[in-house]
Amino acid sequence: AISEMYHLQAGDITKDGITVKGATVRDKNNKWIDKDTNKNKTSTRVVPIIIPRLLEIIPKSGRIVIPKQTTVREHLETICINNKLPVISLHDLRRTYASTCAYLHLHAEYICATGGWKAGSPIVHKIYIKISNTAISEDAKKIRNYYQITTGKKSGLETP
């Protein structure tokens, strides 16, 4: 969540991962405040570094992202436009991450733990994981091949 990104300090990112703990949100007077807790217990987590270059380019001290309502969205939009890519949102990035993990057959528990979702959360599957028709078709071929190998019989559903 953006509130978690706003709360990240340089010391929260190490070779061991990104420690997500706390949030920076607006209070009732519309002032930015730091909270020691996240939205829920599962949001407190250590996310593995999957892009090693991140360790080289993060600031050495202070906040990683300065709290402003549009900062992250504007940077993401600028990156997309400058690279002639479709403009996407943080939500789209979360969906891509969850879907990629699922496509790579990573355990649902891992996806939930690193994404900050409660283990077994139906939200992950209903909202975030979107498997392509190509992936489904490839998996169907794998299972047909498996039964053909184990039974010695064709399923009658093979695709050319």
mmCIF file of C-alpha atoms in Angstrom:
data_model
loop_
_atom_site.group_PDB
_atom_site.id
_atom_site.type_symbol
_atom_site.label_atom_id
_atom_site.label_comp_id
_atom_site.label_asym_id
_atom_site.label_seq_id
_atom_site.Cartn_x
_atom_site.Cartn_y
_atom_site.Cartn_z
ATOM 1 C CA ALA A 1 0.000 0.000 0.000
ATOM 2 C CA ILE A 2 1.114 3.569 -0.551
ATOM 3 C CA SER A 3 0.985 4.247 3.197
ATOM 4 C CA GLU A 4 3.561 1.481 3.717
ATOM 5 C CA MET A 5 5.793 2.896 0.969
ATOM 6 C CA TYR A 6 5.653 6.343 2.557
ATOM 7 C CA HIS A 7 6.783 4.802 5.865
ATOM 8 C CA LEU A 8 9.862 3.025 4.421
ATOM 9 C CA GLN A 9 13.220 4.273 5.676
ATOM 10 C CA ALA A 10 16.593 3.516 4.068
ATOM 11 C CA GLY A 11 17.403 1.135 6.935
ATOM 12 C CA ASP A 12 14.312 -0.935 6.128
ATOM 13 C CA ILE A 13 15.935 -2.150 2.907
ATOM 14 C CA THR A 14 18.884 -4.527 3.349
ATOM 15 C CA LYS A 15 20.321 -7.524 1.516
ATOM 16 C CA ASP A 16 17.904 -9.630 3.587
ATOM 17 C CA GLY A 17 14.856 -7.875 2.116
ATOM 18 C CA ILE A 18 12.472 -4.979 2.574
ATOM 19 C CA THR A 19 11.047 -4.827 6.087
ATOM 20 C CA VAL A 20 7.512 -3.489 5.844
ATOM 21 C CA LYS A 21 6.348 -2.260 9.237
ATOM 22 C CA GLY A 22 4.203 0.729 9.987
ATOM 23 C CA ALA A 23 2.441 3.252 7.828
ATOM 24 C CA THR A 24 2.454 6.987 7.150
ATOM 25 C CA VAL A 25 -1.084 8.307 6.873
ATOM 26 C CA ARG A 26 -3.056 11.518 7.251
ATOM 27 C CA ASP A 27 -4.690 12.199 10.614
ATOM 28 C CA LYS A 28 -8.078 13.839 11.203
ATOM 29 C CA ASN A 29 -6.428 17.252 10.662
ATOM 30 C CA ASN A 30 -5.006 16.130 7.293
ATOM 31 C CA LYS A 31 -1.422 16.108 8.659
ATOM 32 C CA TRP A 32 1.002 13.279 7.833
ATOM 33 C CA ILE A 33 1.668 11.018 10.831
ATOM 34 C CA ASP A 34 3.752 7.871 11.282
ATOM 35 C CA LYS A 35 2.091 4.797 12.756
ATOM 36 C CA ASP A 36 4.102 1.902 14.183
ATOM 37 C CA THR A 37 1.541 -0.590 12.909
ATOM 38 C CA ASN A 38 0.240 -1.554 9.504
ATOM 39 C CA LYS A 39 -3.383 -2.076 8.511
ATOM 40 C CA ASN A 40 -3.253 -5.608 9.913
ATOM 41 C CA LYS A 41 -0.753 -8.183 11.245
ATOM 42 C CA THR A 42 -0.148 -9.820 7.863
ATOM 43 C CA SER A 43 0.923 -6.492 6.391
ATOM 44 C CA THR A 44 4.021 -6.538 8.636
ATOM 45 C CA ARG A 45 6.491 -8.612 6.633
ATOM 46 C CA VAL A 46 9.909 -8.944 5.034
ATOM 47 C CA VAL A 47 9.722 -8.932 1.252
ATOM 48 C CA PRO A 48 12.675 -10.522 -0.567
ATOM 49 C CA ILE A 49 14.701 -8.282 -2.872
ATOM 50 C CA ILE A 50 13.942 -9.554 -6.380
ATOM 51 C CA ILE A 51 15.705 -6.692 -8.171
ATOM 52 C CA PRO A 52 19.277 -6.561 -6.766
ATOM 53 C CA ARG A 53 19.919 -3.135 -8.358
ATOM 54 C CA LEU A 54 17.489 -1.703 -5.788
ATOM 55 C CA LEU A 55 20.178 -1.995 -3.124
ATOM 56 C CA GLU A 56 22.501 0.187 -5.221
ATOM 57 C CA ILE A 57 20.075 3.012 -5.949
ATOM 58 C CA ILE A 58 18.148 3.566 -2.706
ATOM 59 C CA PRO A 59 19.040 6.559 -0.550
ATOM 60 C CA LYS A 60 21.563 5.812 2.201
ATOM 61 C CA SER A 61 19.444 7.536 4.854
ATOM 62 C CA GLY A 62 15.991 8.966 5.439
ATOM 63 C CA ARG A 63 12.669 8.162 3.827
ATOM 64 C CA ILE A 64 12.542 6.265 0.566
ATOM 65 C CA VAL A 65 9.413 8.081 -0.647
ATOM 66 C CA ILE A 66 8.393 11.538 0.611
ATOM 67 C CA PRO A 67 4.684 11.539 1.526
ATOM 68 C CA LYS A 68 2.591 13.411 -1.005
ATOM 69 C CA GLN A 69 -0.704 12.187 -2.336
ATOM 70 C CA THR A 70 0.462 12.021 -5.953
ATOM 71 C CA THR A 71 4.209 11.292 -5.704
ATOM 72 C CA VAL A 72 4.174 7.549 -6.390
ATOM 73 C CA ARG A 73 1.416 7.691 -8.995
ATOM 74 C CA GLU A 74 3.121 10.545 -10.854
ATOM 75 C CA HIS A 75 6.512 8.804 -10.888
ATOM 76 C CA LEU A 76 4.979 5.559 -12.109
ATOM 77 C CA GLU A 77 3.021 7.376 -14.821
ATOM 78 C CA THR A 78 6.156 9.259 -15.955
ATOM 79 C CA ILE A 79 8.174 6.032 -16.148
ATOM 80 C CA CYS A 80 5.460 4.399 -18.255
ATOM 81 C CA ILE A 81 5.091 7.362 -20.629
ATOM 82 C CA ASN A 82 8.858 7.835 -21.044
ATOM 83 C CA ASN A 83 9.240 4.167 -21.954
ATOM 84 C CA LYS A 84 6.201 4.106 -24.268
ATOM 85 C CA LEU A 85 4.386 1.655 -21.971
ATOM 86 C CA PRO A 86 0.740 1.640 -20.971
ATOM 87 C CA VAL A 87 0.165 3.743 -17.861
ATOM 88 C CA ILE A 88 -0.428 1.463 -14.884
ATOM 89 C CA SER A 89 -1.182 1.864 -11.195
ATOM 90 C CA LEU A 90 0.330 0.415 -8.026
ATOM 91 C CA HIS A 91 -2.671 -1.892 -7.918
ATOM 92 C CA ASP A 92 -1.687 -3.139 -11.386
ATOM 93 C CA LEU A 93 1.847 -3.817 -10.113
ATOM 94 C CA ARG A 94 0.485 -5.843 -7.184
ATOM 95 C CA ARG A 95 -1.711 -7.820 -9.579
ATOM 96 C CA THR A 96 1.249 -8.441 -11.901
ATOM 97 C CA TYR A 97 3.395 -9.592 -8.976
ATOM 98 C CA ALA A 98 0.733 -11.988 -7.642
ATOM 99 C CA SER A 99 -0.067 -13.329 -11.118
ATOM 100 C CA THR A 100 3.611 -13.836 -11.960
ATOM 101 C CA CYS A 101 4.160 -15.729 -8.701
ATOM 102 C CA ALA A 102 1.131 -17.923 -9.451
ATOM 103 C CA TYR A 103 2.306 -18.494 -13.032
ATOM 104 C CA LEU A 104 5.684 -19.611 -11.672
ATOM 105 C CA HIS A 105 3.779 -22.005 -9.370
ATOM 106 C CA LEU A 106 5.005 -20.371 -6.189
ATOM 107 C CA HIS A 107 3.098 -21.381 -3.086
ATOM 108 C CA ALA A 108 0.022 -19.343 -2.233
ATOM 109 C CA GLU A 109 1.424 -18.899 1.275
ATOM 110 C CA TYR A 110 4.519 -17.205 -0.194
ATOM 111 C CA ILE A 111 2.402 -14.922 -2.379
ATOM 112 C CA CYS A 112 0.258 -13.909 0.591
ATOM 113 C CA ALA A 113 3.215 -13.435 2.954
ATOM 114 C CA THR A 114 5.233 -11.253 0.577
ATOM 115 C CA GLY A 115 2.203 -9.340 -0.690
ATOM 116 C CA GLY A 116 0.930 -8.575 2.798
ATOM 117 C CA TRP A 117 -2.259 -10.604 2.478
ATOM 118 C CA LYS A 118 -3.624 -12.954 5.133
ATOM 119 C CA ALA A 119 -2.736 -16.612 4.403
ATOM 120 C CA GLY A 120 -5.517 -18.214 2.382
ATOM 121 C CA SER A 121 -7.066 -14.845 1.613
ATOM 122 C CA PRO A 122 -9.715 -15.169 -1.106
ATOM 123 C CA ILE A 123 -8.918 -11.565 -2.097
ATOM 124 C CA VAL A 124 -5.599 -12.679 -3.590
ATOM 125 C CA HIS A 125 -7.299 -15.104 -5.967
ATOM 126 C CA LYS A 126 -10.411 -13.040 -6.694
ATOM 127 C CA ILE A 127 -8.754 -9.663 -7.189
ATOM 128 C CA TYR A 128 -5.026 -9.978 -7.706
ATOM 129 C CA ILE A 129 -4.187 -13.250 -9.457
ATOM 130 C CA LYS A 130 -5.154 -13.157 -13.098
ATOM 131 C CA ILE A 131 -3.846 -16.133 -15.048
ATOM 132 C CA SER A 132 -3.639 -15.772 -18.809
ATOM 133 C CA ASN A 133 -5.488 -18.115 -21.146
ATOM 134 C CA THR A 134 -2.102 -19.142 -22.545
ATOM 135 C CA ALA A 135 -0.913 -20.238 -19.108
ATOM 136 C CA ILE A 136 -4.128 -22.181 -18.546
ATOM 137 C CA SER A 137 -3.758 -23.855 -21.930
ATOM 138 C CA GLU A 138 -0.111 -24.773 -21.190
ATOM 139 C CA ASP A 139 -1.104 -26.254 -17.827
ATOM 140 C CA ALA A 140 -3.892 -28.242 -19.478
ATOM 141 C CA LYS A 141 -1.335 -29.702 -21.918
ATOM 142 C CA LYS A 142 0.930 -30.669 -19.014
ATOM 143 C CA ILE A 143 -1.820 -32.544 -17.227
ATOM 144 C CA ARG A 144 -2.938 -34.313 -20.419
ATOM 145 C CA ASN A 145 0.666 -35.379 -21.053
ATOM 146 C CA TYR A 146 0.970 -36.597 -17.469
ATOM 147 C CA TYR A 147 -2.074 -38.874 -17.826
ATOM 148 C CA GLN A 148 -0.895 -40.108 -21.194
ATOM 149 C CA ILE A 149 2.495 -41.043 -19.710
ATOM 150 C CA THR A 150 1.052 -42.713 -16.589
ATOM 151 C CA THR A 151 -1.783 -44.578 -18.348
ATOM 152 C CA GLY A 152 -0.243 -45.102 -21.756
ATOM 153 C CA LYS A 153 -3.508 -43.862 -23.303
ATOM 154 C CA LYS A 154 -4.268 -40.639 -25.066
ATOM 155 C CA SER A 155 -6.974 -38.496 -23.508
ATOM 156 C CA GLY A 156 -8.610 -37.656 -26.823
ATOM 157 C CA LEU A 157 -8.237 -33.972 -25.967
ATOM 158 C CA GLU A 158 -4.754 -33.369 -27.350
ATOM 159 C CA THR A 159 -4.171 -30.174 -29.243
ATOM 160 C CA PRO A 160 -2.160 -30.275 -32.448
#
